[in-house]
XYZ file of C-alpha atoms in Angstrom:
194
model
C 86.570 75.826 73.549
C 90.032 75.551 71.926
C 90.924 78.653 73.753
C 89.385 77.749 76.933
C 90.896 74.139 76.690
C 94.233 75.638 75.349
C 94.127 78.093 78.671
C 93.542 74.632 81.079
C 96.720 73.398 79.163
C 99.304 76.223 80.320
C 98.144 76.189 83.642
C 95.258 79.133 83.458
C 92.971 77.954 84.862
C 90.509 80.658 86.995
C 90.270 82.452 83.699
C 89.411 79.254 81.967
C 86.995 78.910 84.861
C 85.513 82.749 84.235
C 85.832 82.269 80.648
C 83.793 79.362 80.708
C 80.855 80.943 83.476
C 80.047 83.769 80.306
C 80.104 81.084 78.146
C 77.483 78.766 79.235
C 75.178 82.125 80.900
C 75.525 82.446 77.191
C 74.795 79.493 75.651
C 72.637 79.319 78.674
C 69.732 82.685 77.038
C 70.104 80.803 73.648
C 68.351 77.936 74.188
C 64.663 80.403 74.031
C 65.450 81.389 70.430
C 64.293 77.117 70.260
C 60.937 78.675 70.630
C 61.558 80.371 67.604
C 63.069 77.832 64.971
C 59.868 75.875 65.693
C 57.598 79.030 65.242
C 59.358 79.356 62.277
C 58.871 76.339 60.708
C 61.950 74.763 60.922
C 61.921 71.181 60.425
C 61.589 68.595 63.323
C 64.258 66.278 62.970
C 66.776 69.191 62.858
C 65.566 70.672 65.184
C 65.770 67.992 67.408
C 69.632 66.894 66.568
C 70.222 70.592 67.024
C 68.413 70.711 69.890
C 70.597 67.647 70.607
C 73.897 69.703 70.195
C 73.232 72.536 72.370
C 72.244 69.387 75.327
C 74.779 67.756 74.840
C 77.083 71.102 74.781
C 75.691 72.573 77.636
C 76.162 69.439 79.310
C 79.983 69.061 78.519
C 80.658 73.067 79.729
C 79.176 72.511 82.759
C 80.963 69.347 83.444
C 84.297 71.043 82.246
C 82.948 73.627 84.715
C 82.450 70.770 88.345
C 86.666 69.797 87.144
C 87.613 73.816 87.529
C 85.594 74.112 90.654
C 88.095 73.388 92.673
C 90.285 76.611 91.412
C 93.886 76.533 90.923
C 96.054 74.579 93.396
C 99.477 76.235 94.580
C 102.364 74.882 96.540
C 104.130 77.217 98.380
C 107.603 76.840 99.699
C 107.536 78.885 102.622
C 111.532 79.413 103.963
C 111.293 81.447 107.184
C 114.541 82.536 108.825
C 113.706 84.275 112.419
C 116.192 83.627 115.175
C 113.777 80.850 117.028
C 112.215 78.797 113.994
C 109.042 79.995 114.090
C 107.066 81.707 110.758
C 105.316 83.876 113.254
C 101.595 82.687 111.287
C 102.685 84.151 107.694
C 102.091 80.755 106.503
C 99.258 80.279 107.184
C 97.943 84.051 106.696
C 99.177 83.704 103.328
C 96.833 80.205 102.947
C 94.146 81.999 103.874
C 93.789 84.749 102.300
C 94.815 82.657 98.514
C 92.038 80.418 99.310
C 89.638 83.088 99.372
C 89.556 83.241 95.098
C 89.044 79.253 95.779
C 92.734 77.645 95.431
C 93.014 75.034 97.313
C 96.919 74.090 98.242
C 98.862 71.012 97.843
C 102.498 69.605 99.436
C 103.104 68.501 95.851
C 104.578 70.148 93.159
C 104.597 67.796 90.595
C 100.196 67.830 91.036
C 100.848 72.015 91.797
C 99.791 74.670 88.793
C 102.062 77.138 90.610
C 105.056 76.701 92.367
C 105.117 79.931 95.049
C 108.238 79.937 96.596
C 108.661 82.801 99.843
C 111.898 83.151 101.241
C 111.723 84.982 104.051
C 113.344 86.631 106.850
C 113.510 89.097 110.406
C 115.729 90.471 112.319
C 115.075 93.210 115.680
C 115.418 96.207 114.443
C 115.830 98.458 117.505
C 114.034 99.276 120.863
C 113.053 103.451 121.846
C 111.583 103.854 125.499
C 108.971 106.950 125.145
C 107.344 107.653 128.375
C 108.483 104.861 130.520
C 107.806 102.150 128.384
C 109.209 100.707 125.101
C 108.892 100.173 121.480
C 110.149 97.480 120.386
C 110.943 97.149 115.592
C 111.696 94.119 114.073
C 111.372 94.216 109.985
C 110.377 91.498 107.763
C 111.475 91.385 104.452
C 110.130 88.586 101.890
C 111.337 87.093 98.457
C 108.611 85.107 96.313
C 108.995 84.279 93.331
C 105.963 82.552 91.119
C 106.455 79.566 88.738
C 103.747 77.814 86.241
C 103.730 74.311 87.521
C 102.229 73.212 83.606
C 105.497 75.394 81.673
C 108.022 75.348 84.725
C 107.993 79.164 83.470
C 108.751 81.540 86.446
C 105.685 84.056 86.242
C 107.214 86.939 88.391
C 110.121 87.528 91.147
C 108.922 89.960 94.240
C 110.652 91.391 97.435
C 108.917 92.876 99.867
C 109.051 94.410 103.476
C 107.655 96.080 106.033
C 108.391 96.403 110.139
C 106.464 96.278 112.735
C 105.824 97.726 116.434
C 105.243 95.982 120.077
C 105.735 96.721 123.911
C 106.469 93.855 124.790
C 109.414 93.062 122.881
C 111.221 91.753 120.535
C 108.390 89.179 118.958
C 105.359 90.389 119.323
C 106.700 93.322 117.677
C 108.373 90.194 114.871
C 104.400 88.915 114.617
C 103.482 92.162 113.867
C 105.981 92.858 110.935
C 104.842 88.919 109.287
C 101.491 89.649 109.770
C 101.965 93.314 107.378
C 104.011 90.764 105.122
C 101.469 88.389 104.751
C 98.932 90.958 104.124
C 101.703 91.827 100.723
C 102.253 88.203 99.743
C 99.279 87.960 99.360
C 98.221 90.335 97.079
C 100.810 89.323 94.950
C 100.274 85.829 94.810
C 96.809 86.843 93.663
C 97.704 89.222 90.945
C 99.429 87.503 90.044
C 97.794 83.523 89.866
C 95.266 84.581 87.530
């Protein structure tokens, strides 16, 4: 399990968990081999020692797997600039999407396996009139950076942007823009945290 220990040490807990699950499945499938070893006359004492080593290894793998079940610990730092300081649900939407893959969140940067920084801003872009209705459009952009908490190495940086439109006003148009932005940000985070 040195490669799994190395992955854990490098903050690649999701990869380590997946690899460990596969290794444990393969190990458990080999349990039937003890019957054949006994059937073909392996010495009883030697077989007992081998079974004990097998059981210790399986329990160790299960213990490590249960420790990894909490997944990656992520700290997401948001800097959202809007006219009234509202994040329009961006933070909650991103966390909701990322939590689906088994990540947990912390506000303490020193406890995080990954530190995600999101700098987002929006502006009122345009208002047009169609058949007596006003359509308001807002534009939102975000810069995302992901850092490995274990090594302080920057994993990636990227920019995303989006627009939203609504007939109720710029605030609702901005909510729509951030909704699309949240989806793009979540996809990027999920792709690069593994």
